[in-house]
C-alpha cells in the first residue's frame, strides 16, 4: 500500500512499539503531526520547550530499557533540541530524535527555519541521517532505532525534509537490520575472561568498580552474584548507582570527586581493579598521573573499545556486553569462593576508612541542612522513589544520601552536567512508570532552566514531587569560589528569586515553603501522602553555606581528599 | 611517529566530514587526507597521514572504527606497504634554469607535462619524502605553484583491505 512519508513515520514508530513520544510542532513537521492526530497507539506529549522534549525522552529511556523518542520542527526547534541530544550522548542513552527539515529543493538556500541539523549534531550523536528520498524513510528509521539501542547506546537523529513527508511510496518495515559497517561485539573474548578470573582469584586488595554500563545493560543480577561469590568490595560511579544495592555491605559507595573516603582509598590502593562499564572519568580518578603512582592490575569490561585504555592503561581489556561477560566469568569461577583470609587485611583497612564516617555532617537547630532533607526523603519514600536530579550541590547530596536499592531509579546528567534535566527527566520517568513515586531533587538555579515544564506536568496530571534545596546560590559554583577563588562570589548569587510557592500555584500545582528543620518531615509527609496525586513543589530554604564533602579538587589524586572535618 | 591510516567507509553524503570532524574534535593531527570511491562505488577509500604517540594512534583507530559508517580501518605503516603521492609543480624555466629544471625532473623521474616560454609544469610521483626532496633540490625562488594530492597507500603482497 502506498503511504505518505508522514504516515510512514508514524507506522515505523508503531512497529517499534513506541508508546509515548515527546515533541513540539512547527511548519516542517505539520504533516507528521497530522498523522499523529489520526491514531492513538503513539501518544504524543506536548512539552513547552524542545530541550525538555529531548530530556523527557532521555529520562524515559533511562528509567526503562526502551528507546526514548522526541519530535521537533526544523530550525529553532532543532537547535533547541541540541542540548538534550548532547546530554544523552555523554551518558550513552538510547534516544531517537526526529527533526523536521526544509524541503529538499530548499536545502542550502538559507530557507526559512533552515539549519544544518546533521552538521550541528554530528559531534554529539551516535549517528545521524538526512532522509532525502521517501523510499529510504522506513529503512532509515529502523536503522536509527537499531543503532540507538545496540552496542554502546546513544542518540540518533533522523532529519526529515518536509516534502519527504508528503511524497508517497510503498511501505514495508524491514524485519531486521544488516549493516556491514556496524556490528557491535557482545560476547567477551574467553581467553581474556579467563585471565581476569585468575587475577581476581589471586587478588589481595580487590575492588569492583561499577559504572553506567552496568545500568545501561541491566547487569545487576550477574553483578550481584559475582560480588557475593567473590566477597569483594564494590564502588560505583555517579552513573552506576543502584547497579549494586547502595545498602549492600560490600558497597563502599560512590567514588570520585565527591565519593566516600573508603571508596576512593580502596580504588587507589587496590591491587586488582575490575571495571564494569565504567570509563575512568576525570571526575572519578582525578589526575591519571597520580592514579598511576600505585601499581595495580586493571581489568576493564566495556562494549566500546575506545573507552578502554583511554585515560589509564588497562592490563586485561575485555570488549563485550557486561551481562554476557559476567555470566562467562561466573561460569569460570564456578562457585569457588576465594579464601576470605586472603582479603581479610584489606577489609580491615577498609573498615578503618569507613569508621571515619566521611558523610557525617553537623545538624543545625535553626537552619535546614540539605543532607537532612535527602535523608528524610529516603525514609519517607522507603528508598523506592525514582529520583531525578538536576546539577549542582543538591545532585551530589542526592547521590550521597539516597542509597538506591535498584538500578534505573537514579536519573541525572553525569557527563554533560546539564542543569535543567531534573523536571523533564521526571516527566519521562512518570510516563514510563505511571504508578511509581517520582521525585525531583533540584536547586533554585537548575529548576529555572526548564521551569516551563510545570505546565506540561499540569496538562498531563503528573504527580511529581519537586524537592528544591534552595540555598539562594548557584551553590556548586559558590563552593568552588569559596575554596579556590578567595570567596569572591562572582555571578553565583541568585538575586530576585521568584516566590516558588506562588509560581507552583500559578501553574495549578501545590506549593510549600519550609524554613525550619522540624518542618522538613511533616511537610514531606504531607506532600507524599496527603497530596499523593498532586504535583507538589517544596521550596526548602536550606543552609546557604553548606558544602559538599568529601571532595577531591580538580587535578588532584584520590588520596588528597578533603573531608568536612579538615576545614 | 608518522602513521598512514587506510579506511573503507560507506560512500554516503557527509562521510568525509564525519572523519575530519572526528580528527578536529579530538585534537588529532591530519597531515594529508585523500578520498575517492573504490571499484565498488558504494565504498570510499580514505588515506590519512597522521602523527601521534602509540596511545593516540590506538585511540584514533578505535574512534574511527566506532563511526557507524566505517567498515574497516588499518594502520598501513604497521607492516610492509607502499605509499605514493602525486605532485604538480609549476616552475620558472628561463635561461640556464630551463636546462637545469629539465635535468632535475629527469633525475627524480618526473615528467614535464606543460611547457611555455618561461614555465614548466612537472609531474612527480613518489613517497612524500621524495616529493619533499625534489622541492629542496631545486631553487625555491623558481617555484611558482605546487599542488600535492596527499598520500595514497596500499599494503604489500597479501595484505588486502577489502570487505
Ligand atoms: C557536579 C558533578 C559532579 C560529579 N562528581 C562525580 C563524582 O564524584 N563521582 C563520579 O563517579 N562521577 C561524578 N560525576 C559524573 C562524571 O562526570 C561522569 O559522568 C561519570 O563519572 C561517568 O560514569 P561512568 O564511568 O560510569 O561512565 P558512563 O558515562 O556511564 O559510561 C558508561 C560506560 O559503559 C560502557 N557501556 C555502555 N553499555 C555497555 C554494555 N552494554 N556493556 C559494557 N559496557 C557498556 C560505555 O561504553 C561507557 O564506557 C559528576 C558530575 C557532575 C555534573
Ligand atoms: C546549563 C548549565 N549551565 C551552567 C552550569 C554550571 N553549573 C554547575 S552547578 C551550577 C549551580 C547550580 O545551582 P543550583 O541549581 O541552585 O544548585 P546548587 O548547587 O545550589 O545545589 C552551575 C551554574 C551547568 N552545569 N549547566
Ligand atoms: Mg542553589
Tab-separated table of C-alpha atoms in Angstrom, chain A residues 171-464:
chain	number	residue	atom	x	y	z
A	171	UNK	CA	5.550	0.921	2.957
A	172	UNK	CA	7.466	-2.125	4.099
A	173	UNK	CA	9.027	-2.167	7.532
A	174	UNK	CA	12.237	-4.163	7.410
A	175	UNK	CA	12.332	-7.083	9.840
A	176	UNK	CA	15.989	-6.824	10.623
A	177	UNK	CA	18.946	-4.581	10.001
A	178	UNK	CA	22.056	-5.639	8.152
A	179	UNK	CA	24.914	-3.167	8.180
A	180	UNK	CA	28.355	-4.289	7.092
A	181	UNK	CA	29.865	-1.274	8.837
A	182	UNK	CA	28.178	-1.730	12.220
A	183	UNK	CA	28.361	-4.965	14.209
A	184	UNK	CA	28.975	-4.356	17.925
A	185	UNK	CA	30.718	-7.116	19.852
A	186	UNK	CA	28.597	-8.713	22.569
A	187	UNK	CA	30.442	-11.792	23.809
A	188	UNK	CA	33.772	-11.173	25.501
A	189	UNK	CA	36.959	-12.971	24.491
A	190	UNK	CA	37.099	-16.153	26.540
A	191	UNK	CA	40.880	-16.115	26.941
A	192	UNK	CA	40.706	-12.620	28.383
A	193	UNK	CA	37.873	-13.547	30.726
A	194	UNK	CA	39.976	-16.462	31.990
A	195	UNK	CA	42.888	-14.136	32.661
A	196	UNK	CA	40.555	-11.817	34.533
A	197	UNK	CA	39.100	-14.617	36.642
A	198	UNK	CA	42.632	-15.726	37.507
A	199	UNK	CA	43.695	-12.232	38.567
A	200	UNK	CA	40.550	-11.842	40.653
A	201	UNK	CA	41.070	-15.188	42.357
A	202	UNK	CA	44.574	-14.165	43.437
A	203	UNK	CA	43.767	-10.598	44.442
A	204	UNK	CA	44.629	-9.427	47.920
A	205	UNK	CA	43.255	-5.911	47.621
A	206	UNK	CA	40.496	-6.185	45.025
A	207	UNK	CA	37.870	-3.597	44.104
A	208	UNK	CA	34.943	-3.916	41.746
A	209	UNK	CA	34.375	-0.557	40.110
A	210	UNK	CA	30.893	-0.301	38.610
A	211	UNK	CA	29.733	2.309	36.126
A	212	UNK	CA	26.840	3.364	33.959
A	213	UNK	CA	27.486	0.470	31.586
A	214	UNK	CA	26.198	-1.940	34.232
A	215	UNK	CA	22.957	0.036	34.494
A	216	UNK	CA	22.553	0.505	30.741
A	217	UNK	CA	22.966	-3.214	30.137
A	218	UNK	CA	20.759	-4.307	33.068
A	219	UNK	CA	23.596	-6.316	34.535
A	220	UNK	CA	22.555	-6.161	38.195
A	221	UNK	CA	21.749	-9.829	38.566
A	222	UNK	CA	25.042	-11.339	37.411
A	223	UNK	CA	26.901	-8.430	39.001
A	224	UNK	CA	25.392	-9.013	42.440
A	225	UNK	CA	26.094	-12.727	42.080
A	226	UNK	CA	29.715	-12.002	41.279
A	227	UNK	CA	30.118	-9.613	44.194
A	228	UNK	CA	28.692	-12.120	46.651
A	229	UNK	CA	30.541	-15.024	45.134
A	230	UNK	CA	33.842	-13.215	45.496
A	231	UNK	CA	33.008	-11.315	48.656
A	232	UNK	CA	34.915	-8.307	47.344
A	233	UNK	CA	34.244	-4.610	47.933
A	234	UNK	CA	32.359	-2.626	45.305
A	235	UNK	CA	32.279	1.032	44.455
A	236	UNK	CA	30.219	2.785	41.823
A	237	UNK	CA	30.382	5.931	39.776
A	238	UNK	CA	27.645	8.542	39.795
A	239	UNK	CA	26.161	6.713	36.804
A	240	UNK	CA	26.399	3.274	38.366
A	241	UNK	CA	24.266	3.993	41.455
A	242	UNK	CA	21.831	1.168	42.152
A	243	UNK	CA	23.512	-1.478	39.985
A	244	UNK	CA	24.596	-2.999	43.288
A	245	UNK	CA	22.342	-2.010	46.166
A	246	UNK	CA	23.540	1.092	47.979
A	247	UNK	CA	22.929	-0.649	51.297
A	248	UNK	CA	24.796	-3.865	50.455
A	249	UNK	CA	27.618	-4.262	52.993
A	250	UNK	CA	30.083	-4.835	50.136
A	251	UNK	CA	29.255	-1.433	48.718
A	252	UNK	CA	31.658	1.349	49.714
A	253	UNK	CA	29.501	3.950	47.991
A	254	UNK	CA	30.337	6.337	45.193
A	255	UNK	CA	33.932	7.144	44.354
A	256	UNK	CA	35.456	10.185	42.709
A	257	UNK	CA	35.384	13.910	43.281
A	258	UNK	CA	32.592	13.666	45.838
A	259	UNK	CA	32.937	9.994	46.602
A	260	UNK	CA	33.426	8.450	50.021
A	261	UNK	CA	36.795	8.161	51.693
A	262	UNK	CA	36.574	4.365	51.742
A	263	UNK	CA	35.714	4.109	48.046
A	264	UNK	CA	38.464	6.469	46.930
A	265	UNK	CA	41.124	4.927	49.136
A	266	UNK	CA	40.163	1.409	48.123
A	267	UNK	CA	40.306	2.380	44.462
A	268	UNK	CA	43.707	3.981	44.899
A	269	UNK	CA	45.356	1.202	46.900
A	270	UNK	CA	43.731	-1.792	45.194
A	271	UNK	CA	45.972	-4.412	43.615
A	272	UNK	CA	43.263	-5.584	41.194
A	273	UNK	CA	40.552	-3.310	39.787
A	274	UNK	CA	37.645	-4.864	37.912
A	275	UNK	CA	35.969	-2.093	35.939
A	276	UNK	CA	32.445	-2.972	34.883
A	277	UNK	CA	31.153	-0.486	32.310
A	278	UNK	CA	32.952	2.499	33.832
A	279	UNK	CA	35.264	4.790	31.925
A	280	UNK	CA	37.846	6.185	34.379
A	281	UNK	CA	36.419	9.684	34.017
A	282	UNK	CA	38.348	12.711	35.273
A	283	UNK	CA	35.725	13.268	37.985
A	284	UNK	CA	36.400	9.703	39.127
A	285	UNK	CA	40.139	9.060	39.248
A	286	UNK	CA	41.207	12.684	39.226
A	287	UNK	CA	44.587	13.185	37.677
A	288	UNK	CA	45.643	9.960	35.861
A	289	UNK	CA	49.284	10.702	36.719
A	290	UNK	CA	48.521	10.470	40.455
A	291	UNK	CA	46.424	7.398	39.845
A	292	UNK	CA	49.310	5.714	38.041
A	293	UNK	CA	51.598	6.032	41.088
A	294	UNK	CA	50.351	2.834	42.710
A	295	UNK	CA	50.935	-0.357	40.739
A	296	UNK	CA	47.780	-2.365	40.148
A	297	UNK	CA	46.271	-4.677	37.572
A	298	UNK	CA	43.240	-3.319	35.775
A	299	UNK	CA	40.587	-5.473	34.136
A	300	UNK	CA	38.158	-3.451	32.035
A	301	UNK	CA	34.862	-4.746	30.657
A	302	UNK	CA	33.373	-2.325	28.148
A	303	UNK	CA	31.380	-2.675	24.961
A	304	UNK	CA	33.167	0.286	23.437
A	305	UNK	CA	36.846	-0.459	22.749
A	306	UNK	CA	37.571	3.273	22.714
A	307	UNK	CA	36.647	3.521	26.416
A	308	UNK	CA	39.404	1.046	27.206
A	309	UNK	CA	42.935	2.384	27.795
A	310	UNK	CA	41.717	5.895	27.016
A	311	UNK	CA	42.754	7.528	30.287
A	312	UNK	CA	44.538	4.727	32.115
A	313	UNK	CA	46.436	1.769	30.771
A	314	UNK	CA	44.457	-1.457	31.101
A	315	UNK	CA	46.059	-4.875	31.635
A	316	UNK	CA	43.129	-7.109	30.716
A	317	UNK	CA	40.762	-5.467	28.233
A	318	UNK	CA	37.502	-7.320	27.675
A	319	UNK	CA	35.321	-5.933	24.907
A	320	UNK	CA	31.760	-7.110	25.335
A	321	UNK	CA	28.344	-6.652	26.856
A	322	UNK	CA	28.546	-6.595	30.670
A	323	UNK	CA	25.967	-9.334	31.462
A	324	UNK	CA	27.391	-11.674	28.821
A	325	UNK	CA	30.911	-11.246	30.129
A	326	UNK	CA	29.892	-11.591	33.788
A	327	UNK	CA	27.938	-14.783	33.057
A	328	UNK	CA	31.070	-16.278	31.496
A	329	UNK	CA	33.141	-15.139	34.425
A	330	UNK	CA	30.701	-16.700	36.877
A	331	UNK	CA	30.891	-19.988	34.985
A	332	UNK	CA	34.671	-19.947	35.279
A	333	UNK	CA	34.574	-19.172	38.974
A	334	UNK	CA	32.014	-21.972	39.279
A	335	UNK	CA	31.103	-21.452	42.890
A	336	UNK	CA	34.717	-21.426	44.067
A	337	UNK	CA	34.871	-18.686	46.669
A	338	UNK	CA	38.275	-17.165	47.283
A	339	UNK	CA	39.583	-17.794	50.782
A	340	UNK	CA	38.329	-14.840	52.878
A	341	UNK	CA	41.671	-14.848	54.714
A	342	UNK	CA	43.236	-13.589	51.501
A	343	UNK	CA	41.369	-10.294	51.733
A	344	UNK	CA	40.975	-10.065	55.500
A	345	UNK	CA	43.644	-7.382	55.894
A	346	UNK	CA	42.097	-5.429	53.065
A	347	UNK	CA	38.638	-5.472	54.635
A	348	UNK	CA	40.239	-4.441	57.876
A	349	UNK	CA	41.796	-1.380	56.229
A	350	UNK	CA	38.507	-0.586	54.553
A	351	UNK	CA	36.849	-0.823	57.942
A	352	UNK	CA	39.244	1.806	59.276
A	353	UNK	CA	38.446	4.178	56.420
A	354	UNK	CA	34.769	3.522	56.900
A	355	UNK	CA	34.998	4.323	60.585
A	356	UNK	CA	35.832	7.949	59.705
A	357	UNK	CA	32.177	8.279	58.745
A	358	UNK	CA	33.053	10.714	55.978
A	359	UNK	CA	29.436	11.573	55.210
A	360	UNK	CA	28.753	12.758	58.732
A	361	UNK	CA	27.600	16.383	58.959
A	362	UNK	CA	26.652	18.749	61.743
A	363	UNK	CA	22.930	19.051	62.293
A	364	UNK	CA	21.717	22.584	62.887
A	365	UNK	CA	18.847	23.702	65.142
A	366	UNK	CA	17.933	26.770	63.117
A	367	UNK	CA	18.955	26.004	59.560
A	368	UNK	CA	17.826	23.153	57.365
A	369	UNK	CA	20.774	21.018	56.334
A	370	UNK	CA	20.309	19.880	52.728
A	371	UNK	CA	21.690	16.418	53.555
A	372	UNK	CA	18.976	16.032	56.156
A	373	UNK	CA	16.242	16.719	53.609
A	374	UNK	CA	17.582	13.979	51.350
A	375	UNK	CA	17.785	11.541	54.268
A	376	UNK	CA	14.196	12.277	55.226
A	377	UNK	CA	13.114	11.902	51.620
A	378	UNK	CA	14.768	8.481	51.639
A	379	UNK	CA	12.881	7.459	54.761
A	380	UNK	CA	9.518	8.703	53.616
A	381	UNK	CA	9.792	7.149	50.152
A	382	UNK	CA	11.249	3.967	51.726
A	383	UNK	CA	14.103	4.297	49.299
A	384	UNK	CA	11.802	3.298	46.474
A	385	UNK	CA	11.292	6.532	44.576
A	386	UNK	CA	12.654	7.246	41.144
A	387	UNK	CA	14.859	10.214	41.900
A	388	UNK	CA	15.613	12.676	39.114
A	389	UNK	CA	18.280	15.183	39.913
A	390	UNK	CA	19.425	18.441	38.444
A	391	UNK	CA	23.042	19.560	38.526
A	392	UNK	CA	24.879	21.135	41.419
A	393	UNK	CA	25.461	20.541	45.104
A	394	UNK	CA	21.980	19.086	45.531
A	395	UNK	CA	22.870	16.437	42.937
A	396	UNK	CA	25.853	15.309	44.963
A	397	UNK	CA	23.881	15.227	48.219
A	398	UNK	CA	21.207	13.179	46.494
A	399	UNK	CA	23.852	10.733	45.264
A	400	UNK	CA	25.450	10.527	48.711
A	401	UNK	CA	22.424	10.305	50.991
A	402	UNK	CA	19.855	8.346	48.989
A	403	UNK	CA	21.146	4.775	48.645
A	404	UNK	CA	19.472	3.144	45.656
A	405	UNK	CA	18.442	-0.460	46.045
A	406	UNK	CA	17.787	-0.931	42.330
A	407	UNK	CA	19.170	0.448	39.071
A	408	UNK	CA	17.242	2.865	36.831
A	409	UNK	CA	15.886	4.717	39.841
A	410	UNK	CA	18.556	7.415	39.712
A	411	UNK	CA	18.314	9.740	36.734
A	412	UNK	CA	20.823	12.536	36.339
A	413	UNK	CA	23.166	14.143	33.857
A	414	UNK	CA	26.690	12.994	34.688
A	415	UNK	CA	28.771	13.502	31.597
A	416	UNK	CA	27.472	16.827	30.349
A	417	UNK	CA	26.187	18.026	33.727
A	418	UNK	CA	23.188	19.783	32.231
A	419	UNK	CA	21.239	21.975	34.653
A	420	UNK	CA	17.540	21.731	33.902
A	421	UNK	CA	17.238	17.988	33.267
A	422	UNK	CA	15.531	17.107	36.555
A	423	UNK	CA	11.937	18.049	35.812
A	424	UNK	CA	11.824	16.710	32.239
A	425	UNK	CA	13.577	13.501	33.340
A	426	UNK	CA	10.850	13.074	35.946
A	427	UNK	CA	8.179	13.573	33.289
A	428	UNK	CA	9.763	10.877	31.139
A	429	UNK	CA	10.054	8.523	34.111
A	430	UNK	CA	6.482	9.107	35.242
A	431	UNK	CA	5.121	8.370	31.763
A	432	UNK	CA	7.124	5.153	31.749
A	433	UNK	CA	6.035	4.206	35.289
A	434	UNK	CA	2.649	5.789	35.950
A	435	UNK	CA	2.358	4.221	39.409
A	436	UNK	CA	5.844	4.959	40.652
A	437	UNK	CA	6.738	7.705	43.097
A	438	UNK	CA	8.858	10.137	41.133
A	439	UNK	CA	10.807	12.851	42.930
A	440	UNK	CA	12.924	15.674	41.553
A	441	UNK	CA	15.858	16.883	43.622
A	442	UNK	CA	16.832	20.282	42.370
A	443	UNK	CA	18.218	23.678	43.223
A	444	UNK	CA	16.692	27.093	42.731
A	445	UNK	CA	19.153	27.648	39.873
A	446	UNK	CA	18.619	24.426	37.965
A	447	UNK	CA	14.851	24.272	38.265
A	448	UNK	CA	14.566	27.615	36.485
A	449	UNK	CA	16.253	26.184	33.420
A	450	UNK	CA	13.218	24.078	32.489
A	451	UNK	CA	10.592	25.511	34.839
A	452	UNK	CA	8.122	25.938	31.962
A	453	UNK	CA	7.544	22.188	32.091
A	454	UNK	CA	5.370	22.705	35.171
A	455	UNK	CA	2.784	23.492	32.550
A	456	UNK	CA	3.270	20.164	30.747
A	457	UNK	CA	3.088	18.374	34.085
A	458	UNK	CA	-0.248	20.077	34.713
A	459	UNK	CA	-1.650	19.203	31.312
A	460	UNK	CA	-0.843	15.513	31.815
A	461	UNK	CA	-1.568	15.425	35.571
A	462	UNK	CA	1.858	14.172	36.561
A	463	UNK	CA	2.041	13.850	40.372
A	464	UNK	CA	5.737	14.690	40.610
